[in-house]
PDB file of C-alpha atoms (C1' of nucleotides) in Angstrom:
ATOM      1  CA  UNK A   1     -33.145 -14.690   8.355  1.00 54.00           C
ATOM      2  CA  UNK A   2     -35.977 -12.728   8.006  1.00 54.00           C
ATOM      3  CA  UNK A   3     -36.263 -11.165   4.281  1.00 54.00           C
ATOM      4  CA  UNK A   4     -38.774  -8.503   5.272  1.00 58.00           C
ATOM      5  CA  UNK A   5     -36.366  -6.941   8.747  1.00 68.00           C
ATOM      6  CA  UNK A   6     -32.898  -8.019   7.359  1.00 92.00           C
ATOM      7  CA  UNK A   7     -30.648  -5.863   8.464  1.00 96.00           C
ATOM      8  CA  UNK A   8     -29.532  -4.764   5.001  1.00 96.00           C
ATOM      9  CA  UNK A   9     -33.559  -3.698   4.083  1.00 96.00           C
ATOM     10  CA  UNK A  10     -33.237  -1.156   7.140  1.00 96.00           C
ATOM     11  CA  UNK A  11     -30.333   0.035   5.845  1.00 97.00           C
ATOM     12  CA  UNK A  12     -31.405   0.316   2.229  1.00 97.00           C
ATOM     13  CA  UNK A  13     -34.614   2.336   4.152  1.00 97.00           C
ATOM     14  CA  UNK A  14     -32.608   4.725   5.825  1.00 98.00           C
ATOM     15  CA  UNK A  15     -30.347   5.689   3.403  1.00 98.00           C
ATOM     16  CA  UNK A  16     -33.292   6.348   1.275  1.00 97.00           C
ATOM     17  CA  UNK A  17     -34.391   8.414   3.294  1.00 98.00           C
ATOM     18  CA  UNK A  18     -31.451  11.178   3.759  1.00 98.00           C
ATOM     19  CA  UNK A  19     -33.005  14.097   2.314  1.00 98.00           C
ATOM     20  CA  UNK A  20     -31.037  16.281  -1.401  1.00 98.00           C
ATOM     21  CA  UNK A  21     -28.257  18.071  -0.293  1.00 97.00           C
ATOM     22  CA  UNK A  22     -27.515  16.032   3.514  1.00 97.00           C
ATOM     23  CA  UNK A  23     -25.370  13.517   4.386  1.00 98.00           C
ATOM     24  CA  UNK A  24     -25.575  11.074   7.238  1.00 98.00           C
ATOM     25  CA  UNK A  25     -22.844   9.090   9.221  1.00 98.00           C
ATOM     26  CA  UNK A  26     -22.082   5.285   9.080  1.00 98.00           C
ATOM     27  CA  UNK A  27     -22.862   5.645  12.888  1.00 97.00           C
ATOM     28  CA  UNK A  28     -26.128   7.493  12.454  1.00 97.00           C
ATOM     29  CA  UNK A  29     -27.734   4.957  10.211  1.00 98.00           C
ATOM     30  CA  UNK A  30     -26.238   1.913  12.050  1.00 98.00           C
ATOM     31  CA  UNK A  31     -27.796   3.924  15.145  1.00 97.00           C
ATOM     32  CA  UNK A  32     -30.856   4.674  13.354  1.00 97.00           C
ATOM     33  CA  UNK A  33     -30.736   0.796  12.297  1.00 97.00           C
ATOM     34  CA  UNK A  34     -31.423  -0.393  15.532  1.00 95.00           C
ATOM     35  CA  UNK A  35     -27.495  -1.496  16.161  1.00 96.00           C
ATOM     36  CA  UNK A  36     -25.629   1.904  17.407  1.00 96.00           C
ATOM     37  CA  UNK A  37     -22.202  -0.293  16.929  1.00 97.00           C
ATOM     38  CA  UNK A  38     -22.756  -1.526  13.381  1.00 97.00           C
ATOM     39  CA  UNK A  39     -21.471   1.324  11.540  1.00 98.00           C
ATOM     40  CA  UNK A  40     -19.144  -0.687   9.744  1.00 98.00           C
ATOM     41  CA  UNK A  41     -22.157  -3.539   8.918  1.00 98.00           C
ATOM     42  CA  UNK A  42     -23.645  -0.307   6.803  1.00 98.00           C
ATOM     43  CA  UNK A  43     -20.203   0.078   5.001  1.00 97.00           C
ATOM     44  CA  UNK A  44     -20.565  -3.455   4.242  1.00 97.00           C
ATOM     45  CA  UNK A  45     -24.004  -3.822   3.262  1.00 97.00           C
ATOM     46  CA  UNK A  46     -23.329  -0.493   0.887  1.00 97.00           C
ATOM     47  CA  UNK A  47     -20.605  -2.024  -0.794  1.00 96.00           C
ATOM     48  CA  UNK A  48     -22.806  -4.822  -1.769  1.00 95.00           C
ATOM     49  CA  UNK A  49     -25.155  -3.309  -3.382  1.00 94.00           C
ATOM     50  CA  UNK A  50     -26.458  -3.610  -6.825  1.00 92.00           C
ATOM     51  CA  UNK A  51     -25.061  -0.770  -9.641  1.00 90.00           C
ATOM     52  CA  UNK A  52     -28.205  -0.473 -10.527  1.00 91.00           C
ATOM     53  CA  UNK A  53     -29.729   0.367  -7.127  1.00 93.00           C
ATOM     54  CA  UNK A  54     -30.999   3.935  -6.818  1.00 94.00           C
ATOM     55  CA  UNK A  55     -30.064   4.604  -3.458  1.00 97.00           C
ATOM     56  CA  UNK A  56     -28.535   7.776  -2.459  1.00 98.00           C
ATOM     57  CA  UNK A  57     -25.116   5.817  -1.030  1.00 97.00           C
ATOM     58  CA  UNK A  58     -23.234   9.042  -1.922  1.00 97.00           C
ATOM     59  CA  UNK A  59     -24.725  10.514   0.893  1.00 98.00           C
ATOM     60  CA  UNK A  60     -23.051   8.894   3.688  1.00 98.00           C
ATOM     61  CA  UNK A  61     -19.754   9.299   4.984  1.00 98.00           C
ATOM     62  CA  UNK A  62     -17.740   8.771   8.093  1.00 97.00           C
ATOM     63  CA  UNK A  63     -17.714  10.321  11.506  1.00 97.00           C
ATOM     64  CA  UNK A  64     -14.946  12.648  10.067  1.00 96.00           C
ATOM     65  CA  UNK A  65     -16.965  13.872   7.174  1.00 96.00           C
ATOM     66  CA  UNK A  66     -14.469  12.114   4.933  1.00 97.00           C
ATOM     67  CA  UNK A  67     -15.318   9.518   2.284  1.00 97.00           C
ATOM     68  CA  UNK A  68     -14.202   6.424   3.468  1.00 97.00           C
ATOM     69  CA  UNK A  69     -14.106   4.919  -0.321  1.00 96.00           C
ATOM     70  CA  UNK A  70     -10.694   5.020  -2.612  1.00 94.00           C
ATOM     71  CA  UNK A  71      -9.488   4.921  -6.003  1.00 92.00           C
ATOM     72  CA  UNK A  72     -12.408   5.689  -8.478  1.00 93.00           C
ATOM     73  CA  UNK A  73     -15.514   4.954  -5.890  1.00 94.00           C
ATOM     74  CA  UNK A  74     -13.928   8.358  -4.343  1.00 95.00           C
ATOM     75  CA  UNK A  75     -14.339  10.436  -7.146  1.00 94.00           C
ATOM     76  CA  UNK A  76     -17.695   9.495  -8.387  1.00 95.00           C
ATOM     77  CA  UNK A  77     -18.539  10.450  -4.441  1.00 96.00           C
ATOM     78  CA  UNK A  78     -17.146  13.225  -4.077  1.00 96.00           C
ATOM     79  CA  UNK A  79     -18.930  14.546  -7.769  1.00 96.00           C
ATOM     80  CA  UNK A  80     -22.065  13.331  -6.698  1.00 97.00           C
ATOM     81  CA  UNK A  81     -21.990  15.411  -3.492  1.00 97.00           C
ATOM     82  CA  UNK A  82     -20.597  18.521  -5.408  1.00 97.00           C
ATOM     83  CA  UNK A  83     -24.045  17.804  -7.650  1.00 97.00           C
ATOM     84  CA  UNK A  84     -26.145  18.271  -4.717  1.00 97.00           C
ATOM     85  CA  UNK A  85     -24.140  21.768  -3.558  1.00 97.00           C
ATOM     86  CA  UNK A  86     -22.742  20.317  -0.462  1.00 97.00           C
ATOM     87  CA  UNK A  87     -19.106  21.774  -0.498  1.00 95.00           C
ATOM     88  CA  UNK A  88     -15.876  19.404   0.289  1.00 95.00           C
ATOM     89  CA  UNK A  89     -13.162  21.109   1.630  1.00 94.00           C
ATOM     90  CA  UNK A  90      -9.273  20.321   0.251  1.00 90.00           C
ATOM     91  CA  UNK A  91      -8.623  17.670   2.717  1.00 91.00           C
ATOM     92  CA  UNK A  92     -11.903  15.880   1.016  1.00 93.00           C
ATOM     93  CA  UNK A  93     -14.248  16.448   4.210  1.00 95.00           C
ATOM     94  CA  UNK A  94     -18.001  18.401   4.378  1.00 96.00           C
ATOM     95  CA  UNK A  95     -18.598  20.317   7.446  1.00 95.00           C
ATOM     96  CA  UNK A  96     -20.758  17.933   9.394  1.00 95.00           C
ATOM     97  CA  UNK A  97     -22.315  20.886  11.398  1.00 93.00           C
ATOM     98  CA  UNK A  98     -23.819  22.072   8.058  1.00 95.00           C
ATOM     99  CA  UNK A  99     -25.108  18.938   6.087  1.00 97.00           C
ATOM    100  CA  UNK A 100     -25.917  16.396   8.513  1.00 96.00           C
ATOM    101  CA  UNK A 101     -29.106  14.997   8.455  1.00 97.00           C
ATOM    102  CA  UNK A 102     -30.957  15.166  11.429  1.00 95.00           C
ATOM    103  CA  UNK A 103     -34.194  13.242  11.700  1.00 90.00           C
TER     104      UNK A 103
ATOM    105  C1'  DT B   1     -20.408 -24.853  11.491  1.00 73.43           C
ATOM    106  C1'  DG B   2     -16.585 -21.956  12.127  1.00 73.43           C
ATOM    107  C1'  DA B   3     -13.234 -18.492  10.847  1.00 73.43           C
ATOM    108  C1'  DA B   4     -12.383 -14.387   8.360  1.00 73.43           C
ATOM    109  C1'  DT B   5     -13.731  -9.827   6.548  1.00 73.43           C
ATOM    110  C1'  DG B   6     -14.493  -4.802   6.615  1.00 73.43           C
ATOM    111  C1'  DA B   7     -17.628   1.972   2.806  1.00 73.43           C
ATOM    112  C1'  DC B   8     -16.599   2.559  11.159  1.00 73.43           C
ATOM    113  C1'  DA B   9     -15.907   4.457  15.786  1.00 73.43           C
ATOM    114  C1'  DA B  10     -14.045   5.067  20.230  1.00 73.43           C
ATOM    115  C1'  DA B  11     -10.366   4.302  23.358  1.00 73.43           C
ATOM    116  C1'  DT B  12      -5.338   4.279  24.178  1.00 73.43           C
ATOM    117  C1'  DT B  13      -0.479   5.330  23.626  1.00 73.43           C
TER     118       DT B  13
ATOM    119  C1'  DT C   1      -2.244  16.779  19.234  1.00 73.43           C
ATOM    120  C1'  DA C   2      -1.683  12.941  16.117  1.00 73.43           C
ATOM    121  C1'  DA C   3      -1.126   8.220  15.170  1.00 73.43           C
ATOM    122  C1'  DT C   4      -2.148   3.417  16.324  1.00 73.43           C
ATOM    123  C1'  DT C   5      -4.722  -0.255  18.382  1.00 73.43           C
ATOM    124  C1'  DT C   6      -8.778  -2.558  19.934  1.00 73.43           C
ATOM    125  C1'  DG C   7     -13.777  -3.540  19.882  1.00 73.43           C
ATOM    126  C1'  DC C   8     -18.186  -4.247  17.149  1.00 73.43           C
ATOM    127  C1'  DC C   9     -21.401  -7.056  14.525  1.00 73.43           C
ATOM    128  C1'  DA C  10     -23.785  -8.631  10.320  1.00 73.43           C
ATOM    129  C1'  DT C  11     -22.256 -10.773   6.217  1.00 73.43           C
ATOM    130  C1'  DT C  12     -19.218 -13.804   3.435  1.00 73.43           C
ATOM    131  C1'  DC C  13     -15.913 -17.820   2.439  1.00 73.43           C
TER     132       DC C  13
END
DNA sequence: TGAATGACAAATT
DNA sequence: TAATTTGCCATTC
């Protein structure tokens, strides 16, 4: 594999690269990626990564708007998107329409 | 080298 | 309309 375009690098780019206060789609980035049916490759490569990487992860969500994370991973979501104002309904989705990023 | 896995998404029932 | 099933594709065992 190539260390430099490894899948996982463009990922780590792209997630980067949401902007405070948007949130992106597992399809959007896989899409963005260069594989429009990877979305769940970016779920994986996400929940490999480091603790102590600084990547805005919090950021991206499912199609739904939902967190697609459970038990305590969840929570620490759902604060970190709170931090950054973007409002989470009771059912624990964002309105898509209002945060998505769009590059 | 091959089979299994999964932070999704779209198509069916 | 809602719930379930099937397909996808890079990574992991």
């Amino acid at each position: 594999m190539d260390p430099n375009d490894s899948f996982q690098q463009r990922i780590w780019q792209i997630v980067a690269a949401i902007p405070y206060g948007k949130v992106a789609t597992y399809g959007d980035v896989a899409l963005l990626a260069g594989s429009p049916r990877a979305a769940r490759q970016v779920g994986g490569v996400l929940r490999r990564l480091p603790p102590d990487s600084q990547l805005p992860w919090h950021r991206v969500i499912n199609r739904h708007g939902a967190i697609s994370l459970q038990g305590d991973d969840l929570l620490r979501q759902r604060d970190a998107l709170a931090s950054e104002g973007i409002e989470i309904s009771d059912a624990g989705q964002v309105k898509l329409e209002a945060y998505r990023w769009r590059p």
